[in-house]
Amino acid sequence: QVQLVESGGGWGRPGQSLALSCKYSEITFRPFTLGWYRQVPGKQREFVASIDQGSTTNYGGSRRGRFFITRNVAENWIRLQMDRLELDDTGTYYCYLENPTGRVRYYWGQGTQVTVSS
């Protein structure tokens, strides 16, 4: 059974940095994509960043150049480095695993809160 466990986040001021990590259980299917979505109350989840099994990365437009996603293949975790934080980065960040050919397409972590305020 796939498990995703997030850690990190918390509070930061605009311009500062925070980092999120997501530890995942062994992935037995290919292809796959790991990444992060952000959600604020009353709105749909918003794509933040992803990395696939070949380490190709993709970023949501407003965070390109400020956020960086990496993957540790040996230890089964991904990390989201969030630099130059902005107020709009506030939200609950969910780690996800996508299996595009599986019966279950998305697996989600429990979410971790990021709050940016001055």
Coordinates of N, CA and C in Angstrom, one line a residue:
Q1 N 0.8 -1.2 0.0 CA 0.0 0.0 0.0 C 0.9 1.2 0.0
V2 N 0.5 2.2 -0.9 CA 1.3 3.4 -1.0 C 1.1 4.3 0.2
Q3 N 2.1 4.8 0.8 CA 2.0 5.8 1.9 C 2.9 7.0 1.6
L4 N 2.4 8.1 1.9 CA 3.1 9.4 1.7 C 3.0 10.2 3.0
V5 N 4.1 10.5 3.6 CA 4.2 11.2 4.9 C 5.0 12.5 4.7
E6 N 4.3 13.6 4.9 CA 4.9 14.9 4.8 C 5.5 15.4 6.1
S7 N 6.5 16.3 6.0 CA 7.1 16.9 7.1 C 7.6 18.3 6.7
G8 N 7.9 19.1 7.7 CA 8.4 20.5 7.4 C 7.3 21.5 7.3
G9 N 7.5 22.6 6.6 CA 6.5 23.6 6.6 C 6.6 24.5 7.8
G10 N 5.5 25.1 8.2 CA 5.5 26.0 9.4 C 5.2 27.4 9.0
W11 N 5.9 28.3 9.6 CA 5.7 29.7 9.4 C 6.9 30.4 8.9
G12 N 6.8 31.4 8.0 CA 7.9 32.1 7.5 C 7.4 33.5 7.1
R13 N 8.4 34.4 7.0 CA 8.1 35.8 6.6 C 8.3 35.9 5.1
P14 N 7.7 36.9 4.4 CA 8.0 37.1 3.0 C 9.5 37.2 2.8
G15 N 10.0 36.6 1.7 CA 11.4 36.6 1.4 C 12.2 35.5 2.0
Q16 N 11.7 34.9 3.1 CA 12.4 33.8 3.7 C 12.2 32.5 2.9
S17 N 12.8 31.4 3.5 CA 12.7 30.1 2.9 C 12.2 29.1 3.8
L18 N 11.5 28.1 3.3 CA 11.0 27.0 4.0 C 11.2 25.7 3.1
A19 N 11.2 24.6 3.7 CA 11.3 23.3 3.0 C 10.3 22.3 3.5
L20 N 9.8 21.5 2.5 CA 8.9 20.4 2.8 C 9.5 19.1 2.4
S21 N 9.3 18.1 3.1 CA 9.7 16.7 2.7 C 8.5 15.8 2.6
C22 N 8.7 14.8 1.8 CA 7.6 13.8 1.7 C 8.3 12.4 1.6
K23 N 8.1 11.6 2.6 CA 8.7 10.2 2.5 C 7.6 9.3 2.0
Y24 N 8.0 8.5 1.0 CA 7.0 7.6 0.4 C 7.5 6.2 0.4
S25 N 6.5 5.3 0.4 CA 6.8 3.9 0.4 C 7.3 3.5 -1.0
E26 N 7.8 2.3 -1.1 CA 8.4 1.9 -2.4 C 7.4 1.9 -3.5
I27 N 7.8 2.4 -4.6 CA 6.9 2.5 -5.8 C 7.2 1.4 -6.7
T28 N 6.1 0.6 -7.0 CA 6.3 -0.7 -7.8 C 5.8 -0.5 -9.2
F29 N 5.3 0.6 -9.6 CA 4.8 0.8 -10.9 C 5.6 1.9 -11.7
R30 N 5.5 1.9 -13.0 CA 6.1 2.9 -13.9 C 5.1 3.1 -15.0
P31 N 5.0 4.3 -15.5 CA 5.6 5.5 -15.0 C 5.0 6.1 -13.7
F32 N 5.5 7.1 -13.1 CA 4.9 7.7 -12.0 C 5.5 9.1 -11.9
T33 N 4.7 9.9 -11.2 CA 5.1 11.3 -10.9 C 4.8 11.6 -9.4
L34 N 5.8 12.3 -8.8 CA 5.6 12.7 -7.4 C 5.6 14.2 -7.4
G35 N 4.9 14.8 -6.4 CA 4.9 16.3 -6.4 C 4.1 16.8 -5.3
W36 N 3.7 18.1 -5.5 CA 3.0 18.8 -4.4 C 1.9 19.7 -5.1
Y37 N 0.8 19.7 -4.3 CA -0.3 20.6 -4.6 C -0.5 21.5 -3.4
R38 N -1.1 22.7 -3.6 CA -1.4 23.6 -2.5 C -2.9 23.8 -2.5
Q39 N -3.4 23.9 -1.3 CA -4.9 24.2 -1.2 C -5.1 25.3 -0.1
V40 N -6.0 26.2 -0.4 CA -6.5 27.1 0.6 C -8.0 26.9 0.8
P41 N -8.5 27.3 1.9 CA -10.0 27.0 2.1 C -10.8 27.7 1.1
G42 N -11.8 26.9 0.6 CA -12.7 27.4 -0.4 C -12.3 27.4 -1.8
K43 N -11.0 26.9 -2.1 CA -10.5 26.9 -3.4 C -10.0 25.4 -3.8
Q44 N -9.9 25.2 -5.1 CA -9.4 23.9 -5.5 C -7.9 23.8 -5.3
R45 N -7.5 22.6 -5.2 CA -6.0 22.4 -5.1 C -5.3 22.9 -6.3
E46 N -4.2 23.5 -6.1 CA -3.4 24.1 -7.1 C -2.1 23.4 -7.2
F47 N -1.7 23.1 -8.5 CA -0.4 22.4 -8.7 C 0.7 23.3 -8.4
V48 N 1.7 22.7 -7.7 CA 2.9 23.5 -7.3 C 4.1 23.0 -8.0
A49 N 4.4 21.7 -7.9 CA 5.7 21.2 -8.6 C 5.6 19.7 -8.6
S50 N 6.3 19.1 -9.6 CA 6.4 17.6 -9.7 C 7.7 17.2 -10.2
I51 N 8.0 15.9 -10.0 CA 9.2 15.3 -10.5 C 8.8 13.8 -10.9
D52 N 9.3 13.4 -12.0 CA 8.9 12.0 -12.5 C 10.0 11.0 -12.2
Q53 N 9.8 9.8 -12.7 CA 10.8 8.8 -12.4 C 12.1 9.0 -13.1
G54 N 12.1 9.9 -14.1 CA 13.3 10.2 -14.8 C 13.9 11.5 -14.3
S55 N 13.3 12.0 -13.2 CA 13.8 13.3 -12.5 C 13.5 14.5 -13.4
T56 N 12.6 14.4 -14.3 CA 12.1 15.6 -15.0 C 11.2 16.4 -14.1
T57 N 11.4 17.7 -14.0 CA 10.6 18.5 -13.0 C 9.7 19.4 -13.8
N58 N 8.6 19.8 -13.1 CA 7.7 20.8 -13.7 C 7.2 21.6 -12.5
Y59 N 6.9 22.9 -12.8 CA 6.5 23.8 -11.8 C 5.2 24.6 -12.2
G60 N 4.4 25.0 -11.2 CA 3.3 25.9 -11.4 C 3.9 27.2 -11.7
G61 N 3.2 28.0 -12.6 CA 3.8 29.2 -13.1 C 4.3 30.2 -12.0
S62 N 3.5 30.5 -11.0 CA 3.8 31.5 -10.0 C 5.0 31.1 -9.1
R63 N 5.4 29.9 -9.2 CA 6.5 29.4 -8.3 C 7.7 29.0 -9.0
R64 N 7.7 29.1 -10.3 CA 8.8 28.7 -11.1 C 10.0 29.7 -10.8
G65 N 11.1 29.2 -10.5 CA 12.3 30.0 -10.2 C 12.4 30.3 -8.7
R66 N 11.4 30.0 -7.9 CA 11.4 30.2 -6.5 C 11.4 28.9 -5.7
F67 N 10.7 27.9 -6.3 CA 10.5 26.6 -5.6 C 11.3 25.6 -6.4
F68 N 11.9 24.6 -5.7 CA 12.7 23.6 -6.3 C 12.4 22.3 -5.7
I69 N 12.1 21.3 -6.6 CA 11.8 20.0 -6.1 C 12.9 19.0 -6.5
T70 N 13.3 18.2 -5.5 CA 14.3 17.2 -5.7 C 13.8 15.9 -5.2
R71 N 14.5 14.8 -5.6 CA 14.1 13.5 -5.2 C 15.4 12.7 -4.7
N72 N 15.2 12.0 -3.6 CA 16.3 11.1 -3.2 C 15.8 9.7 -3.5
V73 N 16.4 9.1 -4.5 CA 16.0 7.8 -5.0 C 16.3 6.7 -4.0
A74 N 17.4 6.8 -3.3 CA 17.9 5.7 -2.4 C 17.0 5.7 -1.1
E75 N 16.6 6.9 -0.7 CA 15.9 7.0 0.6 C 14.4 7.2 0.4
N76 N 13.9 7.3 -0.8 CA 12.5 7.4 -1.0 C 11.8 8.6 -0.4
W77 N 12.4 9.8 -0.8 CA 11.7 11.0 -0.4 C 11.9 12.1 -1.4
I78 N 11.0 13.0 -1.4 CA 11.1 14.2 -2.2 C 11.1 15.4 -1.3
R79 N 11.7 16.5 -1.8 CA 11.9 17.7 -1.0 C 11.5 18.9 -1.9
L80 N 10.7 19.8 -1.3 CA 10.3 21.0 -1.9 C 11.0 22.2 -1.2
Q81 N 12.0 22.8 -1.8 CA 12.6 24.0 -1.3 C 11.9 25.2 -1.8
M82 N 11.4 26.0 -0.8 CA 10.6 27.2 -1.2 C 11.4 28.4 -0.8
D83 N 11.9 29.1 -1.8 CA 12.7 30.3 -1.5 C 11.9 31.6 -1.9
R84 N 12.3 32.7 -1.3 CA 11.6 34.0 -1.6 C 10.1 33.9 -1.4
L85 N 9.7 33.4 -0.2 CA 8.3 33.2 0.1 C 7.5 34.5 -0.1
E86 N 6.3 34.2 -0.6 CA 5.3 35.3 -0.8 C 4.1 35.0 0.0
L87 N 3.3 36.0 0.3 CA 2.0 35.8 1.1 C 1.1 34.7 0.5
D88 N 1.1 34.7 -0.9 CA 0.2 33.8 -1.6 C 0.7 32.3 -1.5
D89 N 1.8 32.1 -1.0 CA 2.3 30.7 -0.8 C 1.7 30.0 0.4
T90 N 0.9 30.8 1.2 CA 0.3 30.2 2.3 C -0.8 29.2 1.9
G91 N -0.8 28.1 2.6 CA -1.8 27.1 2.3 C -1.4 25.7 2.9
T92 N -2.2 24.7 2.6 CA -1.9 23.4 3.0 C -1.3 22.7 1.8
Y93 N -0.1 22.1 2.0 CA 0.6 21.5 0.9 C 0.5 20.0 1.0
Y94 N 0.1 19.4 -0.1 CA -0.2 18.0 -0.1 C 0.8 17.3 -1.1
C95 N 1.5 16.3 -0.6 CA 2.4 15.5 -1.4 C 1.5 14.5 -2.1
Y96 N 1.8 14.2 -3.4 CA 1.0 13.2 -4.1 C 1.9 12.3 -5.0
L97 N 1.4 11.2 -5.3 CA 2.0 10.2 -6.2 C 1.0 9.9 -7.3
E98 N 1.3 10.1 -8.5 CA 0.4 9.8 -9.6 C 0.8 8.5 -10.3
N99 N -0.1 7.7 -10.5 CA 0.0 6.5 -11.3 C -0.9 6.6 -12.5
P100 N -0.4 7.1 -13.6 CA -1.3 7.4 -14.7 C -2.0 6.2 -15.4
T101 N -1.5 5.0 -15.2 CA -2.1 3.8 -15.8 C -2.7 2.9 -14.8
G102 N -2.8 3.3 -13.5 CA -3.3 2.4 -12.5 C -4.8 2.6 -12.3
R103 N -5.4 1.7 -11.6 CA -6.8 1.8 -11.2 C -7.0 3.0 -10.2
V104 N -6.1 3.2 -9.4 CA -6.0 4.3 -8.5 C -5.0 5.3 -9.1
R105 N -5.4 6.4 -9.5 CA -4.5 7.3 -10.2 C -3.7 8.2 -9.2
Y106 N -4.3 8.7 -8.1 CA -3.6 9.6 -7.2 C -3.6 9.0 -5.8
Y107 N -2.4 9.2 -5.2 CA -2.3 8.9 -3.8 C -1.9 10.2 -3.1
W108 N -2.4 10.5 -1.9 CA -2.1 11.7 -1.2 C -1.6 11.6 0.2
G109 N -0.7 12.5 0.6 CA -0.3 12.6 1.9 C -1.4 13.3 2.7
Q110 N -1.1 13.5 4.0 CA -2.1 14.1 4.9 C -2.1 15.6 4.9
G111 N -1.1 16.2 4.3 CA -1.0 17.7 4.2 C -0.2 18.3 5.3
T112 N 0.5 19.4 5.0 CA 1.3 20.1 6.0 C 1.1 21.6 5.7
Q113 N 0.9 22.3 6.8 CA 0.6 23.7 6.7 C 1.8 24.6 6.5
V114 N 1.7 25.6 5.6 CA 2.7 26.6 5.4 C 2.0 28.0 5.5
T115 N 2.5 28.8 6.4 CA 1.9 30.1 6.6 C 3.0 31.2 6.4
V116 N 2.7 32.1 5.5 CA 3.6 33.2 5.2 C 2.9 34.5 5.6
S117 N 3.5 35.2 6.6 CA 3.0 36.4 7.0 C 4.1 37.3 7.5
S118 N 3.8 38.6 7.5 CA 4.7 39.6 8.0 C 4.4 40.0 9.5

